[in-house]
mmCIF file of C-alpha atoms in Angstrom:
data_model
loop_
_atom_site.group_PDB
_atom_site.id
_atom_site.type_symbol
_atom_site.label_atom_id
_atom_site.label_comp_id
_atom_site.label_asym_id
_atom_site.label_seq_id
_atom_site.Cartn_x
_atom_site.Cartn_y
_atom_site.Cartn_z
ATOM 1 C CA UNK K 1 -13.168 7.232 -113.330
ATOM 2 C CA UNK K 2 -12.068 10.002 -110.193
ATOM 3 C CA UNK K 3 -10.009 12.417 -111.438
ATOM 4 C CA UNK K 4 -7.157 11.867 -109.466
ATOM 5 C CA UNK K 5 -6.892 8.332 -110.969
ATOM 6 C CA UNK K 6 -7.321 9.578 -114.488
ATOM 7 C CA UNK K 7 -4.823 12.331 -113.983
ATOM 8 C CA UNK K 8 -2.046 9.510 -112.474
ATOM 9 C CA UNK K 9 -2.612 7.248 -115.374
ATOM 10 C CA UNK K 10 -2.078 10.130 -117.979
ATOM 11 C CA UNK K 11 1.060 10.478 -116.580
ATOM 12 C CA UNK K 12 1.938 7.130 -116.160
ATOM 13 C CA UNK K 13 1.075 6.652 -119.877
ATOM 14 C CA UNK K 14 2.998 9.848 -120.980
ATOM 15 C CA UNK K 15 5.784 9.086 -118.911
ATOM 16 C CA UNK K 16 6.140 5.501 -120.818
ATOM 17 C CA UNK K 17 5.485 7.139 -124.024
ATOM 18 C CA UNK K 18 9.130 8.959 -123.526
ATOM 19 C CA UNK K 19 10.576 5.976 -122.388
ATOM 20 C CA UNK K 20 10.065 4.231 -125.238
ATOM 21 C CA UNK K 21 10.557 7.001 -127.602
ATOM 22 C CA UNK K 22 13.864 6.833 -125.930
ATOM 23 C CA UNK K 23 14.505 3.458 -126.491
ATOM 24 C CA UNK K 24 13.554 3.491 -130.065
ATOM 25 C CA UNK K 25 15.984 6.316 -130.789
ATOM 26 C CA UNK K 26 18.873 3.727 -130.542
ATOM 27 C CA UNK K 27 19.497 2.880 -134.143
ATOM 28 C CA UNK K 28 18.674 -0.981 -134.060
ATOM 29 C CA UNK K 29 15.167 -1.747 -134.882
ATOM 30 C CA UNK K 30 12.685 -3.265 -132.127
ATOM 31 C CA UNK K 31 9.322 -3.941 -133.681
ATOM 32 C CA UNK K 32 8.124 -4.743 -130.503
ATOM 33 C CA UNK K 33 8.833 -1.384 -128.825
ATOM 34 C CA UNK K 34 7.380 0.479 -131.806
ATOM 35 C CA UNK K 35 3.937 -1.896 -131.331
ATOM 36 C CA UNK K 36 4.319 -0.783 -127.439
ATOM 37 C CA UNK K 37 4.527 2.665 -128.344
ATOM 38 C CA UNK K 38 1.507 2.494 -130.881
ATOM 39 C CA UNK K 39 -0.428 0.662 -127.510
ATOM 40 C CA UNK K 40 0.465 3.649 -125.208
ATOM 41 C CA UNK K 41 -0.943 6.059 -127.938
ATOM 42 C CA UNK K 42 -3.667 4.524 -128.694
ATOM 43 C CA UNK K 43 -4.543 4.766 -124.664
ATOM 44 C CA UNK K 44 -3.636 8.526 -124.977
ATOM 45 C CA UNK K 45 -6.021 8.980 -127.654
ATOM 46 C CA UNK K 46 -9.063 7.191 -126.233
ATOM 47 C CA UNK K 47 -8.205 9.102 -122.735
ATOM 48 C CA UNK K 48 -8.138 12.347 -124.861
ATOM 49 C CA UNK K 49 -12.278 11.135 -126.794
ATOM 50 C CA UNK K 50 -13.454 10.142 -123.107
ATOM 51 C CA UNK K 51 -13.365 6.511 -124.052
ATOM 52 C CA UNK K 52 -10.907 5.615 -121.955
ATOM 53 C CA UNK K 53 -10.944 2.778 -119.041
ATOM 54 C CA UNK K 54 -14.157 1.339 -121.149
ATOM 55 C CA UNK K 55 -14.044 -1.786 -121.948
ATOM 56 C CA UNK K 56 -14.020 -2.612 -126.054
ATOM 57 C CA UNK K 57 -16.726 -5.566 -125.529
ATOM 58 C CA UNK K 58 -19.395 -4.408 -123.461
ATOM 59 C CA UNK K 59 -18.485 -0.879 -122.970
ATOM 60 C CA UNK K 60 -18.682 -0.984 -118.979
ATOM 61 C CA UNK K 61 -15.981 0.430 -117.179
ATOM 62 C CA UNK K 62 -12.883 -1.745 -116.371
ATOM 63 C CA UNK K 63 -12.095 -2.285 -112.799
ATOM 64 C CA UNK K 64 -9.722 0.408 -111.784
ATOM 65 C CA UNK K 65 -7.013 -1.931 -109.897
ATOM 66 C CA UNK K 66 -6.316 -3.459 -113.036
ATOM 67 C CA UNK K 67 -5.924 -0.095 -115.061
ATOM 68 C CA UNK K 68 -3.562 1.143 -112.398
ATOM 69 C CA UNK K 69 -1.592 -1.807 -112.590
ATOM 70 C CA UNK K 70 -1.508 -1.814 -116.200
ATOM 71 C CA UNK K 71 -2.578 1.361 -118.149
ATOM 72 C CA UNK K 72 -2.718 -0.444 -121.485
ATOM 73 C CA UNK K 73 -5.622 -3.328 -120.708
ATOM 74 C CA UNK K 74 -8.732 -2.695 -123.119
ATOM 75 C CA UNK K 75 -11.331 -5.100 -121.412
ATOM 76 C CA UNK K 76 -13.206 -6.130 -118.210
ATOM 77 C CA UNK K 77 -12.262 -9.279 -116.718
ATOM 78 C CA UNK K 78 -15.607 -11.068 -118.087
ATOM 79 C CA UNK K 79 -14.350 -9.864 -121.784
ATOM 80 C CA UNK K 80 -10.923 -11.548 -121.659
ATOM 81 C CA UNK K 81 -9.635 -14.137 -123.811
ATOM 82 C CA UNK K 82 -9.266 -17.977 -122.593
ATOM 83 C CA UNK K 83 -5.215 -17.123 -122.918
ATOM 84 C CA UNK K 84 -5.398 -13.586 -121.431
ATOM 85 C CA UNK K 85 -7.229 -15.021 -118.531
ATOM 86 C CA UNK K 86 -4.865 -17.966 -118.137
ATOM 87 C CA UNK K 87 -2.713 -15.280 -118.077
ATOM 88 C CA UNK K 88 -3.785 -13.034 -115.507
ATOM 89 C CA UNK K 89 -4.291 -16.041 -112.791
ATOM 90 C CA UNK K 90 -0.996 -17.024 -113.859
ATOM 91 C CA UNK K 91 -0.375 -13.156 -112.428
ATOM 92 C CA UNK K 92 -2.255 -13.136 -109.598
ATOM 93 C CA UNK K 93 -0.798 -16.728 -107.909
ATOM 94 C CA UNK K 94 2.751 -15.217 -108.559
ATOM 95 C CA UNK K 95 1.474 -12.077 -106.986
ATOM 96 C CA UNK K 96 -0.239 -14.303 -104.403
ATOM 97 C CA UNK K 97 3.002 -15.673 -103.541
ATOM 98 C CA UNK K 98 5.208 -12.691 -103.374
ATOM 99 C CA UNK K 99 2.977 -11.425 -100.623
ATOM 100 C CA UNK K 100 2.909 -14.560 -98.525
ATOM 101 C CA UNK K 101 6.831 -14.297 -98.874
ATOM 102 C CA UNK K 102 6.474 -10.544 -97.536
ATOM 103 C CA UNK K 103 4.950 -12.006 -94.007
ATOM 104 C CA UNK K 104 6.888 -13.346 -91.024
ATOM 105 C CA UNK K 105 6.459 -16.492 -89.448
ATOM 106 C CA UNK K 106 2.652 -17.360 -88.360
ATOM 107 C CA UNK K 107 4.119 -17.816 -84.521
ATOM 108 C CA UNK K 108 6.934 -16.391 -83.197
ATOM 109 C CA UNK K 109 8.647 -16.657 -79.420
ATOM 110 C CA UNK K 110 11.075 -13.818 -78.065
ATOM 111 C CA UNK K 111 12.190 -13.271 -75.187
ATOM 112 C CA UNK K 112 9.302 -11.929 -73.306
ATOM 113 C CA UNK K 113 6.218 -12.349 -75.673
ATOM 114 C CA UNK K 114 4.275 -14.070 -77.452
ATOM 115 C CA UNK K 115 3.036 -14.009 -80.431
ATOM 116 C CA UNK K 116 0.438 -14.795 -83.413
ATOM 117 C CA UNK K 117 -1.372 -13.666 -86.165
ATOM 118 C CA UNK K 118 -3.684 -14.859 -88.694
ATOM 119 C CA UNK K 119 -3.757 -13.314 -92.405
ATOM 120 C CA UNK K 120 -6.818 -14.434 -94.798
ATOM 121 C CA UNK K 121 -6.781 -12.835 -98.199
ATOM 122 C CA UNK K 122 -10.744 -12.075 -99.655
ATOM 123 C CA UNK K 123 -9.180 -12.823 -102.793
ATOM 124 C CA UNK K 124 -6.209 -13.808 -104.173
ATOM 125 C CA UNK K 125 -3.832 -11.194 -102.681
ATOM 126 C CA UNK K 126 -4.718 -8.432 -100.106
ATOM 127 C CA UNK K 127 -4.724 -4.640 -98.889
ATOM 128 C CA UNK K 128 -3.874 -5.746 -95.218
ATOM 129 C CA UNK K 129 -0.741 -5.467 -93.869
ATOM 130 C CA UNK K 130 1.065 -7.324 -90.684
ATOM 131 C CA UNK K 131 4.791 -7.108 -89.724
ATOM 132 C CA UNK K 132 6.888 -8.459 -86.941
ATOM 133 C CA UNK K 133 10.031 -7.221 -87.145
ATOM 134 C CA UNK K 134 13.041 -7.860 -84.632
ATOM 135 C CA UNK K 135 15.105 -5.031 -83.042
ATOM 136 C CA UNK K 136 19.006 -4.774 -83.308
ATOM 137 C CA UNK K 137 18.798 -3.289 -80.478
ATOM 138 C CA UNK K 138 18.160 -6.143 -77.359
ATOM 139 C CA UNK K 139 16.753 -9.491 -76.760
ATOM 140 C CA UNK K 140 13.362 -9.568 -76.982
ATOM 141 C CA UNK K 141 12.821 -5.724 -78.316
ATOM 142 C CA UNK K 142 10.867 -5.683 -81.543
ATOM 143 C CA UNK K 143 8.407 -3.543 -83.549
ATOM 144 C CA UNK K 144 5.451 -4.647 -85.212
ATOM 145 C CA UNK K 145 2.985 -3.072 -87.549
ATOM 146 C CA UNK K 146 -1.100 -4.284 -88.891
ATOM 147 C CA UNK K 147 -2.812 -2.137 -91.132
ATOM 148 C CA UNK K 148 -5.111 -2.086 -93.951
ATOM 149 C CA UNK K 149 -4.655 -0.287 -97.598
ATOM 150 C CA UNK K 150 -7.415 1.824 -99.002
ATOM 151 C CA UNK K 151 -9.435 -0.232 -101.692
ATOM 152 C CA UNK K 152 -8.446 -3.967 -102.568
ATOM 153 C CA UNK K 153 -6.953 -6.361 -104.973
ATOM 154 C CA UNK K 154 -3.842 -5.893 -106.804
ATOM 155 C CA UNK K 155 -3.800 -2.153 -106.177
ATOM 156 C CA UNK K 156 -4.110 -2.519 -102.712
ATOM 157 C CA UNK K 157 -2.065 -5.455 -102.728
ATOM 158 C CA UNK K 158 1.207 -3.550 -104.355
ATOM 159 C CA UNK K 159 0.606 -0.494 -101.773
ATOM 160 C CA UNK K 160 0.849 -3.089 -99.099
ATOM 161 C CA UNK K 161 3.936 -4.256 -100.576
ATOM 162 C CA UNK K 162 5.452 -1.095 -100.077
ATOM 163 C CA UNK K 163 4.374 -0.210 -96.900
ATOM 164 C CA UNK K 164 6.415 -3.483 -96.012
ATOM 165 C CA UNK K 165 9.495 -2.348 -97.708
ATOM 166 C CA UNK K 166 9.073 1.041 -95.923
ATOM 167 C CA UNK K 167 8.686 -0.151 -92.033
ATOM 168 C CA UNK K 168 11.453 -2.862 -92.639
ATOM 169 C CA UNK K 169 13.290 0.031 -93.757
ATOM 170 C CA UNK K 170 12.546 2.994 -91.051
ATOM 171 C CA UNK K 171 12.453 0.608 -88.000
ATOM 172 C CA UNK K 172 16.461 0.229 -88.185
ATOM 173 C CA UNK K 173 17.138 3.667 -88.187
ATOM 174 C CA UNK K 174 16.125 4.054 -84.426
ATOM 175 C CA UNK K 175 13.646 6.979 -84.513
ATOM 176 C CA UNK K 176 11.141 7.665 -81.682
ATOM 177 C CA UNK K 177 8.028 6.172 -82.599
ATOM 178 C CA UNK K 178 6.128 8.928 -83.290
ATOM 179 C CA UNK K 179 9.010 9.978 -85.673
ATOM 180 C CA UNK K 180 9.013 6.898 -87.340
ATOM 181 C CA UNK K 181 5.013 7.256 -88.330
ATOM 182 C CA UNK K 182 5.832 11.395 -89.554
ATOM 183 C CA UNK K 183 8.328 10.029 -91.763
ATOM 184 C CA UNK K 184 6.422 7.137 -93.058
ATOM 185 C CA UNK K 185 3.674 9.331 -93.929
ATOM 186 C CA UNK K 186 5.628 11.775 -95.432
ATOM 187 C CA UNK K 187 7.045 8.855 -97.458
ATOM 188 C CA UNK K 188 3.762 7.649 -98.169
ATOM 189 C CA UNK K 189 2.268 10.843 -99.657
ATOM 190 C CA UNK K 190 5.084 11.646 -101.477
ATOM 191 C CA UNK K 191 5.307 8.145 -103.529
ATOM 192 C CA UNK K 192 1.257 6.749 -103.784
ATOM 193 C CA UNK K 193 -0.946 7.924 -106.048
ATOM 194 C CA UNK K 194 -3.417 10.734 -104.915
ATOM 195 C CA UNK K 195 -6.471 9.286 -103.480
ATOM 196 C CA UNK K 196 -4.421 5.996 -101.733
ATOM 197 C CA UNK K 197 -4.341 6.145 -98.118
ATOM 198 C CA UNK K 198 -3.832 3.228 -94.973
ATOM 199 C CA UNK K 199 -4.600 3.231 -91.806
ATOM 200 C CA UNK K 200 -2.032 1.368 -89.434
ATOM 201 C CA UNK K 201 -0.987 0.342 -85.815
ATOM 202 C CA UNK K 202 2.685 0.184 -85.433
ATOM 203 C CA UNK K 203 4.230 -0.380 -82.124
ATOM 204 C CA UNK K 204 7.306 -1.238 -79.854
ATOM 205 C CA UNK K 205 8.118 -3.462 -77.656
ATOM 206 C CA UNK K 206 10.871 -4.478 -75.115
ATOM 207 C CA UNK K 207 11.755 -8.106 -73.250
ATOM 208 C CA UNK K 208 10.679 -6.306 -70.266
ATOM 209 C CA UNK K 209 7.029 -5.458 -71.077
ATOM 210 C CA UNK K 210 7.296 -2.058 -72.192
ATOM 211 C CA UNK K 211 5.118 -0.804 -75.147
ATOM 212 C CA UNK K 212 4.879 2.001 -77.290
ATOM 213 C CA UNK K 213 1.908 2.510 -79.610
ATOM 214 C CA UNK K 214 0.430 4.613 -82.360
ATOM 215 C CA UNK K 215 -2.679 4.387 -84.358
ATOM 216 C CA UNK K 216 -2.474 6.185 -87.671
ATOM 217 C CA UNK K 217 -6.165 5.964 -88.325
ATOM 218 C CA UNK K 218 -6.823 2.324 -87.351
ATOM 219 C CA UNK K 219 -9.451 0.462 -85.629
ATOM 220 C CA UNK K 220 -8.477 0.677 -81.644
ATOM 221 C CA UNK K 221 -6.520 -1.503 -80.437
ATOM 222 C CA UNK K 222 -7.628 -4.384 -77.349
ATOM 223 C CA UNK K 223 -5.731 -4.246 -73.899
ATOM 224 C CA UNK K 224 -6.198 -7.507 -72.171
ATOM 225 C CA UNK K 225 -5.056 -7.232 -68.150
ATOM 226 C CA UNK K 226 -6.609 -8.559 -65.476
ATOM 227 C CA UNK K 227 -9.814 -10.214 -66.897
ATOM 228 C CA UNK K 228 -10.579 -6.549 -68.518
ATOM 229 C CA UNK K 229 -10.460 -4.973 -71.606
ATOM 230 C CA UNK K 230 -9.536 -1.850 -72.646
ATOM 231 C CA UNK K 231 -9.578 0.293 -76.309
ATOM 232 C CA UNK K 232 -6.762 1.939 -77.346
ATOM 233 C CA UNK K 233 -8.350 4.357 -79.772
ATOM 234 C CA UNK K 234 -6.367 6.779 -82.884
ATOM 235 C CA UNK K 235 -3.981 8.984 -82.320
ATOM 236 C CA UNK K 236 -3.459 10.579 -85.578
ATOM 237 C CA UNK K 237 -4.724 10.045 -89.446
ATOM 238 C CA UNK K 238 -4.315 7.360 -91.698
ATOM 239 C CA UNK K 239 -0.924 7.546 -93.593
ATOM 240 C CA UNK K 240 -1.131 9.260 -97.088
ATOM 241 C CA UNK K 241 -4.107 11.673 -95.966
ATOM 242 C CA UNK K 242 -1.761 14.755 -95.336
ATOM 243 C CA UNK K 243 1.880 15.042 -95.415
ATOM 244 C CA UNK K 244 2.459 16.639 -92.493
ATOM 245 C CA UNK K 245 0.488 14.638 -90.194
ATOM 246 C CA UNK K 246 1.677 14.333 -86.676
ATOM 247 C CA UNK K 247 1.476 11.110 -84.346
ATOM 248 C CA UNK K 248 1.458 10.652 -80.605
ATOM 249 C CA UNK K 249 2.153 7.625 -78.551
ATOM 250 C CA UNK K 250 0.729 5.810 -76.058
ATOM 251 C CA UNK K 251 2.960 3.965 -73.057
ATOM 252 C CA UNK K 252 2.008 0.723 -71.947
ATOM 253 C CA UNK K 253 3.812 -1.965 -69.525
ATOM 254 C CA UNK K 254 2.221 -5.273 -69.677
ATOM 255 C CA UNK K 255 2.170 -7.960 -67.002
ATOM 256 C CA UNK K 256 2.591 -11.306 -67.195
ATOM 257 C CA UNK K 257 -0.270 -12.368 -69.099
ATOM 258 C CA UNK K 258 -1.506 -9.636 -70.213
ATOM 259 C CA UNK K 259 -2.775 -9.218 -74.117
ATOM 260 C CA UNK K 260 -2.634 -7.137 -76.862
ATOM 261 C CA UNK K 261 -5.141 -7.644 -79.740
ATOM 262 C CA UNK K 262 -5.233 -6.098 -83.575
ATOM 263 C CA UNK K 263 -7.055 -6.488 -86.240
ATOM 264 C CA UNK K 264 -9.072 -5.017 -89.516
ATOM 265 C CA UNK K 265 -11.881 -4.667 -90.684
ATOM 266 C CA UNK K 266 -12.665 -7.549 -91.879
ATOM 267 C CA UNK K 267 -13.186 -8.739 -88.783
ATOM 268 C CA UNK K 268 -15.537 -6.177 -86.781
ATOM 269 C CA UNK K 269 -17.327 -6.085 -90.134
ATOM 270 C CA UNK K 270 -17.986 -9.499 -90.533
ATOM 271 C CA UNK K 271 -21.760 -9.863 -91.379
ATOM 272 C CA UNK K 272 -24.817 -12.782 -90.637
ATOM 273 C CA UNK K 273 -27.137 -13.472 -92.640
ATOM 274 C CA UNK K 274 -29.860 -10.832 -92.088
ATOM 275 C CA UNK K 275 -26.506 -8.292 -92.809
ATOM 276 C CA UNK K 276 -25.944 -7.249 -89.428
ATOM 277 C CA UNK K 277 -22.303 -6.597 -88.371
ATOM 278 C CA UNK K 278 -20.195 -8.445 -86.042
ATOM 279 C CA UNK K 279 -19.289 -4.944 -84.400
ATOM 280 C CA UNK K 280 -16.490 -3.031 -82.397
ATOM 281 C CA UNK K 281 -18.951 -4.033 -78.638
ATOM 282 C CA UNK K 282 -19.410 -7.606 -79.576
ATOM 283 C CA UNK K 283 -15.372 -8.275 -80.492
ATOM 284 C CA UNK K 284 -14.313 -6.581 -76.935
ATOM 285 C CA UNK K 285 -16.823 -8.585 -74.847
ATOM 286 C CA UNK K 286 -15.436 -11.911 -76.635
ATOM 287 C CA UNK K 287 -11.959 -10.844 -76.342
ATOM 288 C CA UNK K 288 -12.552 -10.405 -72.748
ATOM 289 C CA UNK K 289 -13.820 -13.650 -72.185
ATOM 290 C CA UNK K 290 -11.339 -15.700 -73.838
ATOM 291 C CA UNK K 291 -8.476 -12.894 -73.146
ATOM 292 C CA UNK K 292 -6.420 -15.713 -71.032
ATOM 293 C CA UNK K 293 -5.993 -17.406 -74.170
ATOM 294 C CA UNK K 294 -1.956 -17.749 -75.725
ATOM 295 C CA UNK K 295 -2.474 -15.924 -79.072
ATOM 296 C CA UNK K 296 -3.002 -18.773 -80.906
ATOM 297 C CA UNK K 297 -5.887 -20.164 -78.872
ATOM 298 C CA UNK K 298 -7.330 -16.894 -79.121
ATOM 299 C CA UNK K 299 -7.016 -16.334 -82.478
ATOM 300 C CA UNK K 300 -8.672 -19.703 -83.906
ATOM 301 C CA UNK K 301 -11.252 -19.164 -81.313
ATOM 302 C CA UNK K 302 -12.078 -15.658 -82.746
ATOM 303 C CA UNK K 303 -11.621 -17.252 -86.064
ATOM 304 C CA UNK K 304 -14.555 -19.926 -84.833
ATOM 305 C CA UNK K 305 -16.750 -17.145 -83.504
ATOM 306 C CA UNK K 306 -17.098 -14.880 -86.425
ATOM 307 C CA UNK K 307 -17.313 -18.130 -88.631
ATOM 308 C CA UNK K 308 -20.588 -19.297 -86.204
ATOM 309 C CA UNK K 309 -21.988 -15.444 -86.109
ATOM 310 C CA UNK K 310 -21.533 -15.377 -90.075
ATOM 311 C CA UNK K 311 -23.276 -18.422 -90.737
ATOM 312 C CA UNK K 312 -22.400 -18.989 -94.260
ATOM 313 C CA UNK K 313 -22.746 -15.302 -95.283
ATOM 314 C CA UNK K 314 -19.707 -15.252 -97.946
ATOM 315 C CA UNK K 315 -16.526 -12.447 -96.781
ATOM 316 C CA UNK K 316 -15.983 -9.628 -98.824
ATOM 317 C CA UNK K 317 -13.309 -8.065 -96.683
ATOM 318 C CA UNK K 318 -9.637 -9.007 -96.342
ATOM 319 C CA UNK K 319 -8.920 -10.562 -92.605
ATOM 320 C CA UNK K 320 -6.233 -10.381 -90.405
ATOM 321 C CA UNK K 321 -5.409 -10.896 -86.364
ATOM 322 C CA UNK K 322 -2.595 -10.250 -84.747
ATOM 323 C CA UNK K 323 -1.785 -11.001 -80.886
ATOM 324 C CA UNK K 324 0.737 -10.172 -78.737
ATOM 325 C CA UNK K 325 0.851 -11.996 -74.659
ATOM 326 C CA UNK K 326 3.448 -10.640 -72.395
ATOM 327 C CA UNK K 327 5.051 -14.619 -71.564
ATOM 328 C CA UNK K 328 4.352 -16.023 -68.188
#
């Protein structure tokens, strides 16, 4: 286990420990605290002979998403019990459907664009991110975010979470863009475990065309406009990497027609059969052939493509699109 992980779960642990010596300070009895407080020492004690994060049955390590999500679990996920993994899927579908709630509405219409996005979990929740959130401030202004978490499953999954609460947050204050992204990153590193980091697109946009965009990190962006395409690379580092990161932003007025297209990496990395990737080249030269598209005929046809090009060759990667058309 890294070190940084380690050194975030001692404290986690010790930081319940106290808690619950706390709590079991108050004169009534509660056996179950006292069997709670046994579990977190027991975890203290096996982190202090090395034995820690091993898993009681087979002695492999346990995957670390679930130890950050719970510090106390004692085996792998092929060493559960029939009721502890009942129990965990009984998790994971509530967790599964927590994060659905988190995401707007598949297609949305305001005054001036266009848009759609599709979001496709590897598992049963995900590390990506994708946002549409509506100004106060004018018809038809909005901001809007995609990004993608560092690692995956629930870990990911409950970073994600709170990079939605964040943005929903910070986008009513009315900072300049570039603010916006400082202070989310400052944010970011100050409240995520060392190690955690996400690399995002968040823009702005107005009912008359005008964008604002910065790339904390992410894959670049896709200008559709006139038949061509054009790649709106990073401007700055993923959020969480340094706290004083800076961001920059890039000004864009889209015509009538015109596209913008995001997405992860679950996309450009999409594999065939013989393992070769999809690629950054191959996604451009499609998106500029079916860049007339309305996002959602764009989307299921980049869907279809990457399903023909993988040819059965299973994901591994959360997947998400998001498209924005200036309205004709």
């Amino acid at each position: 286990m890294a070190k940084v992980e380690n050194d975030f779960l001692r404290n986690q642990l010790q930081e319940r420990r106290q808690k619950l010596e706390a709590a079991l300070a108050v004169p009534a009895e509660n056996q179950a605290l006292a069997e709670l407080l046994q579990e977190v020492d027991s975890a203290l004690e096996r982190m202090g002979q090395g034995t820690y994060g091993i898993c009681e049955t087979c002695h492999e390590s346990i995957e670390p998403g679930r130890l950050i999500a719970d510090p106390l679990v004692r085996y792998c996920l092929d060493h559960l019990s029939e009721a502890q993994q009942r129990a965990l899927e009984r998790d994971l579908e509530l967790a599964a459907q927590i994060q659905r709630a988190l995401l707007p509405p598949t297609d949305l219409r305001v005054p001036g664009w266009q848009i759609h996005y599709h979001y496709e979990p590897a598992g049963p929740v995900s590390g990506d991110y994708c946002d549409v959130i509506h100004s106060e401030h004018g018809a038809g202004n909005l901001h809007f975010v995609l990004g993608d978490v560092s690692g995956k499953g629930v870990a990911a999954s409950m970073v994600m979470s709170q990079l939605h609460a964040m943005f929903r947050s910070l986008t009513r204050v009315g900072l300049p863009l570039e603010q916006l992204l400082g202070l989310a990153n400052r944010l970011f590193c100050e409240s995520t475990m060392a190690g955690l980091y996400a690399t995002l697109v968040c823009g702005r946009a107005t009912g008359a065309g005008e964008v604002e965009l910065s790339n904390a990190g992410h894959l670049p962006a896709l200008l559709v406009h006139n038949g061509e395409v054009a790649s709106i690379e990073a401007t700055g580092l993923p959020l969480g990497m340094f706290c004083d990161g800076q961001y920059s932003v890039k000004r864009l007025n889209l015509e009538k027609g015109d596209s913008l297209f995001f997405y992860t990496d679950g996309v450009s990395e999409t594999r065939d059969p013989s393992g070769v990737e999809y690629g950054l080249a191959r996604l451009a030269q499609f998106v500029k052939q079916c860049g007339g598209l309305r996002p959602e005929g764009l989307t299921s046809s980049c869907l279809a493509e990457l399903t023909a090009f993988a040819s059965g060759t299973p994901r591994s990667d959360d997947l998400t699109i998001l498209v924005l058309r200036r309205a004709d």
